[in-house]
mmCIF file of C-alpha atoms in Angstrom:
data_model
loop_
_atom_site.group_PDB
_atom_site.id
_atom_site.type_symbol
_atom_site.label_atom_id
_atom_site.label_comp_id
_atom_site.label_asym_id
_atom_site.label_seq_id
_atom_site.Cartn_x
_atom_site.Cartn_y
_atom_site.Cartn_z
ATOM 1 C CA UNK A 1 14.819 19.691 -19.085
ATOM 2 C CA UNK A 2 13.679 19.061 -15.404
ATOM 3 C CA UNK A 3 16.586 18.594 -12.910
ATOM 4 C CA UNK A 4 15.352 16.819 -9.816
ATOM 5 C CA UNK A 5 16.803 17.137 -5.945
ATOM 6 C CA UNK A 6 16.408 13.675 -4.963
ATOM 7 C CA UNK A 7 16.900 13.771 -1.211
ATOM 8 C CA UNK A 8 16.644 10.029 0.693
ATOM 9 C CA UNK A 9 15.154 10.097 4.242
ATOM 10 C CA UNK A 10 16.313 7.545 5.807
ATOM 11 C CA UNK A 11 19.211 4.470 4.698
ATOM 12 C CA UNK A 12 16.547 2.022 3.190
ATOM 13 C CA UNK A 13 13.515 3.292 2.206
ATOM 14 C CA UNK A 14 11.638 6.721 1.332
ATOM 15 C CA UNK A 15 13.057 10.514 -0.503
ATOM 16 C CA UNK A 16 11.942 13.436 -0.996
ATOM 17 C CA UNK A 17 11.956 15.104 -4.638
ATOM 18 C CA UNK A 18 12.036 18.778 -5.490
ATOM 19 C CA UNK A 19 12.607 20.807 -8.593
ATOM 20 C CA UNK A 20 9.755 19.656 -10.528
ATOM 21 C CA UNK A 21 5.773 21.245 -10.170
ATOM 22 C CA UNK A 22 3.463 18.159 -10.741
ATOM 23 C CA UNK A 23 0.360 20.122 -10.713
ATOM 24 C CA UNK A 24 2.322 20.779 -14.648
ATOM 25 C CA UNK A 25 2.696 18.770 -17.668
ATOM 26 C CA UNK A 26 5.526 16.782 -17.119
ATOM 27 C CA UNK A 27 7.986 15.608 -20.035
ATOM 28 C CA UNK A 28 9.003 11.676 -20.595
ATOM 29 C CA UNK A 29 12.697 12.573 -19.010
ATOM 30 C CA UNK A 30 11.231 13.729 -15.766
ATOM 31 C CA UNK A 31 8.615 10.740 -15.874
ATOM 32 C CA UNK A 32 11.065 8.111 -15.886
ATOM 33 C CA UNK A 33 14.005 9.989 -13.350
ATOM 34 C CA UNK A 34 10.501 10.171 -10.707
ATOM 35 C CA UNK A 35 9.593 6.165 -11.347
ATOM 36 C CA UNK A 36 13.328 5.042 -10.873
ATOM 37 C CA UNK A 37 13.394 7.112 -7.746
ATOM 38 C CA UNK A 38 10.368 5.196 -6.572
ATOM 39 C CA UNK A 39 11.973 2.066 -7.861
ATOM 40 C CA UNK A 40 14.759 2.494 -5.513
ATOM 41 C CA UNK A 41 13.417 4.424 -2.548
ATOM 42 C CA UNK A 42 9.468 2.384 -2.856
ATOM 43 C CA UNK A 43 8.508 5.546 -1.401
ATOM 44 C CA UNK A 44 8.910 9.355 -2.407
ATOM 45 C CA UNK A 45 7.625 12.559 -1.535
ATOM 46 C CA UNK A 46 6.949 15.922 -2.784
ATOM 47 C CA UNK A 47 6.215 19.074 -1.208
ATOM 48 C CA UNK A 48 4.048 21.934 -1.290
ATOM 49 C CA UNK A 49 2.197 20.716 -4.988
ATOM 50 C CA UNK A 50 -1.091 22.007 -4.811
ATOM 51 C CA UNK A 51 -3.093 19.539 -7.254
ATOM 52 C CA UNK A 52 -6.934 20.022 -7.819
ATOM 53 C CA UNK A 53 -8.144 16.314 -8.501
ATOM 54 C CA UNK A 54 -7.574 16.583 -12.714
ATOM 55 C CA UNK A 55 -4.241 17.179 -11.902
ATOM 56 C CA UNK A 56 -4.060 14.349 -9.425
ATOM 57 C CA UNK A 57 -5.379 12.291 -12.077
ATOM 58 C CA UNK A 58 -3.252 13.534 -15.094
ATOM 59 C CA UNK A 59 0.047 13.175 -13.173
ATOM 60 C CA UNK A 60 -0.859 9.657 -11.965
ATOM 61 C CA UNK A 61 -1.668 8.392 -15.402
ATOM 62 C CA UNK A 62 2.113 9.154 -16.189
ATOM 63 C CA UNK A 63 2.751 6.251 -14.341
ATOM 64 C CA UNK A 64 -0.108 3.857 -14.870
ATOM 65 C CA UNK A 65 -3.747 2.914 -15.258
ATOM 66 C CA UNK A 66 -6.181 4.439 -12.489
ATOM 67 C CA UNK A 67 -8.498 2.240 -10.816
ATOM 68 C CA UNK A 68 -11.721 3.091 -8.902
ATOM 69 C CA UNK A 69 -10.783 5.162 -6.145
ATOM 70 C CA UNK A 70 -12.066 2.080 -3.667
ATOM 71 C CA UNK A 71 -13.222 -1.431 -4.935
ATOM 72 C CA UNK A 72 -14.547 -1.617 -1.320
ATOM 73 C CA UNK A 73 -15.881 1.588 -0.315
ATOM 74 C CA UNK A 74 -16.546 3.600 -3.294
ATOM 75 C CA UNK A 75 -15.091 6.562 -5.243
ATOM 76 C CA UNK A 76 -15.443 10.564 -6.085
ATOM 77 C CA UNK A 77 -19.149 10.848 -7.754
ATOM 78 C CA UNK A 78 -17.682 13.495 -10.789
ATOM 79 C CA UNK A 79 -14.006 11.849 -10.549
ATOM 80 C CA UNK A 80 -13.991 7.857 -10.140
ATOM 81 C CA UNK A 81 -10.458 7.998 -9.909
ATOM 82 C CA UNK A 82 -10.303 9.434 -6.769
ATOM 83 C CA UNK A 83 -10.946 8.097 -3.533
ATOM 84 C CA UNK A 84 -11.384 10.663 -0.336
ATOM 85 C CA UNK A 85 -9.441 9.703 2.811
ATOM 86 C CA UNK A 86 -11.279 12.012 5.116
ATOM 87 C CA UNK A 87 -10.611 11.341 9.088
ATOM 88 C CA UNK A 88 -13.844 9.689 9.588
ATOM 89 C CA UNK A 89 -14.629 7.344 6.962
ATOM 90 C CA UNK A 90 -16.018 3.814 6.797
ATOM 91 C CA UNK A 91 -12.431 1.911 6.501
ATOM 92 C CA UNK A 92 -11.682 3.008 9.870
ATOM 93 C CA UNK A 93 -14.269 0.532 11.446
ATOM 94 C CA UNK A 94 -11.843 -2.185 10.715
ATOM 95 C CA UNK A 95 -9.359 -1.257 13.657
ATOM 96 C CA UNK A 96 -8.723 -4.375 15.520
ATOM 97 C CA UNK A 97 -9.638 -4.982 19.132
ATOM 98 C CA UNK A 98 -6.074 -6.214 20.175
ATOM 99 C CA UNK A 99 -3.176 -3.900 19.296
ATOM 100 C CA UNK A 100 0.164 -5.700 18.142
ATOM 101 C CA UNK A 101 3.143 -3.442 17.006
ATOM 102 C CA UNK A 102 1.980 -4.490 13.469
ATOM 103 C CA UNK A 103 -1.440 -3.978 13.794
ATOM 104 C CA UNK A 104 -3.076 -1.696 10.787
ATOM 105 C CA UNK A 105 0.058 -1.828 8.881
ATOM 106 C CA UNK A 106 -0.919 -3.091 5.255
ATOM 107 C CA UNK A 107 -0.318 -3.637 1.789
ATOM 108 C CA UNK A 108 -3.209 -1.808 -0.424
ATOM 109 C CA UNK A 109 -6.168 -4.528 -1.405
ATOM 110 C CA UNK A 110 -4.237 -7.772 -0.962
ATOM 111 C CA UNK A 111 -6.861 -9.255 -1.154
ATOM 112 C CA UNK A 112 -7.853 -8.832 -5.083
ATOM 113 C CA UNK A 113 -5.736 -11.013 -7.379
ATOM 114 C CA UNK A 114 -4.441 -8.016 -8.960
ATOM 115 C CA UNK A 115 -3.434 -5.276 -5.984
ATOM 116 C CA UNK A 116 -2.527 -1.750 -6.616
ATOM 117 C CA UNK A 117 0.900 -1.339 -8.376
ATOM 118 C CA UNK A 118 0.531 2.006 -6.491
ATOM 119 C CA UNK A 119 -0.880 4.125 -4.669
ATOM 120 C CA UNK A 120 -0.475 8.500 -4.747
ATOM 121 C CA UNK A 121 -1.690 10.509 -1.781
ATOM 122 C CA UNK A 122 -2.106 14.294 -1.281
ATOM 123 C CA UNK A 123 -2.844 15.755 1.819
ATOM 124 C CA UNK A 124 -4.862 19.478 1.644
ATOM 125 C CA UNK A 125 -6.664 19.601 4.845
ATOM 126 C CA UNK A 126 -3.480 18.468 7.323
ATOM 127 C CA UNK A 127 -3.154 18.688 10.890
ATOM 128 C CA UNK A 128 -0.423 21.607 13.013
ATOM 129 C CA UNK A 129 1.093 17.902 13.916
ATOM 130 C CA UNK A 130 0.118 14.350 14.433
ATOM 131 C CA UNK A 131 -1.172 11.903 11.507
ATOM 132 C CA UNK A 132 2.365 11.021 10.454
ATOM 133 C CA UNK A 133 2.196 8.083 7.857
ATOM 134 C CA UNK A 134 5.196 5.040 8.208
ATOM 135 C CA UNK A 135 6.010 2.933 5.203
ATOM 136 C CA UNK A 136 8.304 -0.115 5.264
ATOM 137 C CA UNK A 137 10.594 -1.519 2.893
ATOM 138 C CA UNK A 138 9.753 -5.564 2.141
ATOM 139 C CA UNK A 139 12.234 -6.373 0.406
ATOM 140 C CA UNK A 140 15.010 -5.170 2.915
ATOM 141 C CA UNK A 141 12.898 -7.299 5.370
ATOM 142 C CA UNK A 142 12.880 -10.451 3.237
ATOM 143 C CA UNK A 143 16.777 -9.919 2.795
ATOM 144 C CA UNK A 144 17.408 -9.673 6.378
ATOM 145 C CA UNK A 145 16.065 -13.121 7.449
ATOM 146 C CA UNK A 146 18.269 -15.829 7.542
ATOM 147 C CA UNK A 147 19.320 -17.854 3.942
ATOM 148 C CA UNK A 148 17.826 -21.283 5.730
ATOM 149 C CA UNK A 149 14.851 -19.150 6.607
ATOM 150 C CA UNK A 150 13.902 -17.298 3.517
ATOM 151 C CA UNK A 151 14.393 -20.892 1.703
ATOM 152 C CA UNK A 152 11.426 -21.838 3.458
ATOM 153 C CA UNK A 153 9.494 -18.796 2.582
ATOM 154 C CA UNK A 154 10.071 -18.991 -0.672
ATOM 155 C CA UNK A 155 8.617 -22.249 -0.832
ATOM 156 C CA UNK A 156 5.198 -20.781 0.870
ATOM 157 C CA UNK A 157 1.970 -19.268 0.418
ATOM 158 C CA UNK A 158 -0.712 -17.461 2.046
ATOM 159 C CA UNK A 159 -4.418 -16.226 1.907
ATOM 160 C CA UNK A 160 -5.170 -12.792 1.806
ATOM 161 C CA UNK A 161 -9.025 -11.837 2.770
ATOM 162 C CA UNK A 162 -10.664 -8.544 2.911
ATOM 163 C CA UNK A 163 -13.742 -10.468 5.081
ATOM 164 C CA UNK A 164 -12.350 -10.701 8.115
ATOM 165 C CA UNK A 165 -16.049 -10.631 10.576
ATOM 166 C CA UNK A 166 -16.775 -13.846 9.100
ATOM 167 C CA UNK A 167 -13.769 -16.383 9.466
ATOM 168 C CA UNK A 168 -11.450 -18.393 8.042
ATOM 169 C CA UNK A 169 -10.791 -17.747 3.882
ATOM 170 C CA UNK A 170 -12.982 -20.202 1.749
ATOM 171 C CA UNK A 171 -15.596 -20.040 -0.561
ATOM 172 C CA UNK A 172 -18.142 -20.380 1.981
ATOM 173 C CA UNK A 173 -16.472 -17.323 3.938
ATOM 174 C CA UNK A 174 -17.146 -15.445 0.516
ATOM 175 C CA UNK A 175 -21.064 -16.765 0.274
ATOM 176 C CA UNK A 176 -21.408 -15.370 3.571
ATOM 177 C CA UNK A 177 -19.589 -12.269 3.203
ATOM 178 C CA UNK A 178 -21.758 -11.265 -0.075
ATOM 179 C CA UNK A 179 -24.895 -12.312 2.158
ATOM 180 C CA UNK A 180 -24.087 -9.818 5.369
ATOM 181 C CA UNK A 181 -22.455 -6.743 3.161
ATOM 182 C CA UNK A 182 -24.102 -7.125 -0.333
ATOM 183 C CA UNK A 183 -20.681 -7.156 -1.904
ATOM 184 C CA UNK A 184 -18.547 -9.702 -3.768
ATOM 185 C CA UNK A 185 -15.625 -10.844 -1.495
ATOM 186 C CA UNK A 186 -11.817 -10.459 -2.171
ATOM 187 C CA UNK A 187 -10.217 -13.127 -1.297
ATOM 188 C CA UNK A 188 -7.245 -14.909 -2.866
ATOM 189 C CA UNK A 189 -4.245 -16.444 -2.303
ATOM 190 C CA UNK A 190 -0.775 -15.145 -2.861
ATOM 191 C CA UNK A 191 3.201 -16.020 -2.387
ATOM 192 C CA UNK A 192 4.471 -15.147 0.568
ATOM 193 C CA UNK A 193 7.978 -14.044 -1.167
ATOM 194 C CA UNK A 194 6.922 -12.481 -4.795
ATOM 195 C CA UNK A 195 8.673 -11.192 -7.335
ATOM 196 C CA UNK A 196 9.036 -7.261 -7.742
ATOM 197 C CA UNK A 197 8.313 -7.494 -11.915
ATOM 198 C CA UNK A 198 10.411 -4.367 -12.625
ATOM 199 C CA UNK A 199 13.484 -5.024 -10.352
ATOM 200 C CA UNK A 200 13.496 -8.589 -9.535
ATOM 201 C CA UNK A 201 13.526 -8.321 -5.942
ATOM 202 C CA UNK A 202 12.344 -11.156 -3.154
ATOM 203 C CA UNK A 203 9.733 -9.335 -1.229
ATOM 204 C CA UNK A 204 8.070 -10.189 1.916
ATOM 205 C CA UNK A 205 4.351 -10.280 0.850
ATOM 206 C CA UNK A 206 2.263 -10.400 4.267
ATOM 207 C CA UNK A 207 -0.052 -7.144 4.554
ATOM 208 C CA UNK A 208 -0.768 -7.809 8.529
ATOM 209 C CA UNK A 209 -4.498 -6.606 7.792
ATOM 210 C CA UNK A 210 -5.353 -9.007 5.341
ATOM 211 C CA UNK A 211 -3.016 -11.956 5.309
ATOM 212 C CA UNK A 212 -5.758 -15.000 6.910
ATOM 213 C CA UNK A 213 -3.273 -17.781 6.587
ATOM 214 C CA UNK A 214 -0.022 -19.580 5.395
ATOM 215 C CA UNK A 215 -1.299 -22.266 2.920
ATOM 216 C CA UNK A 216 -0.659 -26.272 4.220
ATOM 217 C CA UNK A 217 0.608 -24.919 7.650
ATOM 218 C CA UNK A 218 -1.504 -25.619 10.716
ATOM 219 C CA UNK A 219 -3.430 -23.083 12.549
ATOM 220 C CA UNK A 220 -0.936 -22.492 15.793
ATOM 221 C CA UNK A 221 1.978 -22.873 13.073
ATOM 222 C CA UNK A 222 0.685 -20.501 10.626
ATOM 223 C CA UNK A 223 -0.252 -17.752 12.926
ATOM 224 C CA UNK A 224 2.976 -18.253 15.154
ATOM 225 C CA UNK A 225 5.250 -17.575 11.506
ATOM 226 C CA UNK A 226 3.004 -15.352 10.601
ATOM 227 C CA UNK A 227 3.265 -13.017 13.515
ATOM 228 C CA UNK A 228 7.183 -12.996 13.595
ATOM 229 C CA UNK A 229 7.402 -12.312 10.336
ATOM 230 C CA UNK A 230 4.761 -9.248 10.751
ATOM 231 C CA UNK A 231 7.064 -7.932 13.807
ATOM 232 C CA UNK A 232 10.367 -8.579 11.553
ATOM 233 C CA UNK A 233 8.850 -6.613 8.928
ATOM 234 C CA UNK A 234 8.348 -3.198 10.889
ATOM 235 C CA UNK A 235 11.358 -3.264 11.995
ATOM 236 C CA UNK A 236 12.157 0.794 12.834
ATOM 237 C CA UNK A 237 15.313 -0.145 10.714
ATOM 238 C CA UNK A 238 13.086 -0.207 7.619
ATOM 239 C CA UNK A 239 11.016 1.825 8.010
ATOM 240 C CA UNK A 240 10.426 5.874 6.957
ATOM 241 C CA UNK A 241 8.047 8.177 8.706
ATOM 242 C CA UNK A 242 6.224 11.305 6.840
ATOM 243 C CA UNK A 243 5.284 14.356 8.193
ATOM 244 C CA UNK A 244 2.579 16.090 6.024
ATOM 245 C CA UNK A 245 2.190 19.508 5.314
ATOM 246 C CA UNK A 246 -0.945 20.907 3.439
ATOM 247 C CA UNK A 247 0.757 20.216 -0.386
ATOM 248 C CA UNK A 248 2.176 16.835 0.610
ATOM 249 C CA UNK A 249 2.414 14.003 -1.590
ATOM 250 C CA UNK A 250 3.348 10.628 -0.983
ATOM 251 C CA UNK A 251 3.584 7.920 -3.972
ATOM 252 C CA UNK A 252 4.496 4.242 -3.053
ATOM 253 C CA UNK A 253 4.682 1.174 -4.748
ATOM 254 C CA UNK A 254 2.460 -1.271 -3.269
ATOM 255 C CA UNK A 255 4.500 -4.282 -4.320
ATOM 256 C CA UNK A 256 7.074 -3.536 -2.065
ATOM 257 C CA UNK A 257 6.192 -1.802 0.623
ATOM 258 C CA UNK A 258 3.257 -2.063 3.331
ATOM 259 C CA UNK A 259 1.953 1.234 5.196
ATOM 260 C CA UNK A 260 0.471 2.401 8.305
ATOM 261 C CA UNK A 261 -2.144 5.322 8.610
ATOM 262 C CA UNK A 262 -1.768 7.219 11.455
ATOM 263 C CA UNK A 263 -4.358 6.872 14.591
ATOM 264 C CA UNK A 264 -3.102 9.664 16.756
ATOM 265 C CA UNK A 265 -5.761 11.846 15.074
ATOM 266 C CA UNK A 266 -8.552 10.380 16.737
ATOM 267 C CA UNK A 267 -7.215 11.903 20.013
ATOM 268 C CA UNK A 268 -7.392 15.569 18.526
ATOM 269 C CA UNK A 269 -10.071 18.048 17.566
ATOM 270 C CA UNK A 270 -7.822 18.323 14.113
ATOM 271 C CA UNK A 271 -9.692 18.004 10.889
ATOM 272 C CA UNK A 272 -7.923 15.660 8.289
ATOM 273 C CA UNK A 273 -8.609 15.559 4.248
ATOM 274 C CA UNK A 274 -6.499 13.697 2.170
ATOM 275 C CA UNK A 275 -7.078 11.942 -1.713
ATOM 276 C CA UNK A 276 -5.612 9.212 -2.602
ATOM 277 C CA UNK A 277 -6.024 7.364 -6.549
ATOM 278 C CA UNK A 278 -4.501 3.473 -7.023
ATOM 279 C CA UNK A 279 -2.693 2.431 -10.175
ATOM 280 C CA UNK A 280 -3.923 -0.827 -11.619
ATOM 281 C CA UNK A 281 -1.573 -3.944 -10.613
ATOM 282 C CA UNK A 282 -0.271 -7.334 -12.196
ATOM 283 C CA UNK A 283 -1.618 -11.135 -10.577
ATOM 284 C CA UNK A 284 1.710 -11.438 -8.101
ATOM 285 C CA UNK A 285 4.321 -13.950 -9.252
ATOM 286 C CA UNK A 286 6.188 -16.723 -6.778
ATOM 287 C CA UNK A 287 10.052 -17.847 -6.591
ATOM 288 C CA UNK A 288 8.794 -20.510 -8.552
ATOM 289 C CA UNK A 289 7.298 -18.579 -11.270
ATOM 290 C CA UNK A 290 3.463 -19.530 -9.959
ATOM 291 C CA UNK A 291 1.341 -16.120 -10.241
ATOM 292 C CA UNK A 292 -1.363 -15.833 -7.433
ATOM 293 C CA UNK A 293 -5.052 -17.538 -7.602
ATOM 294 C CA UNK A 294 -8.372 -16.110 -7.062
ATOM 295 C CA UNK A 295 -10.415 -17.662 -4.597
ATOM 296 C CA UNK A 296 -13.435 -15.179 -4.948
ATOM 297 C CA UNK A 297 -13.719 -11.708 -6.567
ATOM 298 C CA UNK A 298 -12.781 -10.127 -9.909
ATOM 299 C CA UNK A 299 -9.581 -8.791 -11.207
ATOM 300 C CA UNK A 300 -9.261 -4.985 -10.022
ATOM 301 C CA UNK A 301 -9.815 -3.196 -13.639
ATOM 302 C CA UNK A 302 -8.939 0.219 -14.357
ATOM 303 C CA UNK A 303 -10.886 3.419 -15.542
ATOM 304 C CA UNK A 304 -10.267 4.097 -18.956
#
């Protein structure tokens, strides 16, 4: 029988685990004390677990359903599971051309009815220092706005796009999406407070990268709210920040937690290699028990 050292980093969100090697079969026991850590902390960590990518794969399917590495930009040729975040690749032409304090914080794929449950992350070609990663706890952000407030927000919902050269969310923006990139458009449009489906929390769902819009609100109202609550909810408060070593892992649930890759690293010479493999999701549900709607783009399935 495993006995984990669960060690939390900070008062709200993110710990680190030892006394188990993942790059090992792992028994049910030790599968269930690692997802009610992540349950409770959204975010844990282990260190110096050396995993080749079947191992990557085996331990994530302990915990759920792969998907393709990237429903965007593609996947591992031999393993489809796996998705390579090297320091250049084609996600980082997205960064945006005015910098906000929330700016490039996100949820993972938003934007598909279905989003990651989770995502797992290993880091094997890491920097001396620099490309620290910060996740932040939603739901201690949606209980820290006022009762009238999150009233409001529970009544609400919002458009998440991953299109964002070609305007506001519609059907058209998807027609004209598929015409400039060749690809089918996610776009769809979610609660702005969900439901976490394993422990019932109210979670602030607003990935600052793809959020478009607050449904029924007008254009100066929605981005006004929108922005507030994007600054509320990276608060330094509840937040964690990671420093990798070569061995790292970092596995968060995407349901209740958004994430911010570092950009330091384009100001050094450092190399960067990291993989990273997505666990399929559920359709969000509201505080009113609606689930989320498509408005272009398939359910995210996952590799059996």
């Amino acid at each position: 029988m495993t006995e984990l050292t669960i060690t939390p980093l900070t008062l709200h969100i993110g710990a680190q685990i030892d006394g188990v090697d993942v790059t090992q079969p792992l028994d049910e026991n030790t599968i269930n004390l690692i997802r009610a850590a992540l349950l409770k902390w959204k975010v844990i960590f282990f260190r110096n677990q050396n995993l080749d990518h079947p191992q990557h794969i085996r331990f994530a399917r302990y915990f759920g359903a792969p998907t393709p590495g990237h429903v965007i930009f593609g996947s591992d040729e031999t393993y489809p599971e796996i998705y390579s975040v090297a320091k250049h690749r084609t996600a980082n032409a997205r960064r945006a051309p005015v910098i906000h304090s929330w700016t490039n914080w996100h949820t993972d794929i938003t934007a598909a009815i279905n989003p990651p449950f989770a995502s797992i992350l290993r880091g094997v070609v890491v920097p001396p220092y620099g490309g620290d990663t910060h996740w932040t706890n939603a739901a201690k952000a949606y209980q820290s706005l006022s009762p009238a407030l999150r009233n409001f927000l529970d009544t609400l919902r919002c458009v998440h796009q991953y299109a964002p050269s070609v305007g506001p969310a519609t059907e058209n923006t998807a027609d004209q999406y598929e015409k400039q990139v060749g690809k089918t458009a996610f776009i769809s449009e979610h609660p702005l407070v969900t439901i976490h489906p394993e422990t019932g929390e109210r979670l602030l769902y607003i990935s600052p990268d793809f959020v478009d819009c607050i449904v029924g609100l007008s254009p100066t109202e929605s981005r006004a709210m929108l922005e507030m609550l994007w600054r509320h909810l990276v608060r330094n408060e509840f937040t964690v920040r990671f420093k990798w070593e070569q061995g790292s892992i970092a596995f968060w649930d995407n349901r209740a937690t958004a994430h911010l890759a570092p950009a330091d690293i384009f100001d050094s010479d450092f190399d960067r290699q990291f993989y990273r493999i997505t666990l399929q999701g559920e359709v969000p549900v509201g505080v009113d028990g609606k689930p989320s709607t498509a408005i272009s783009g398939q359910p995210i399935e996952p590799i059996t």
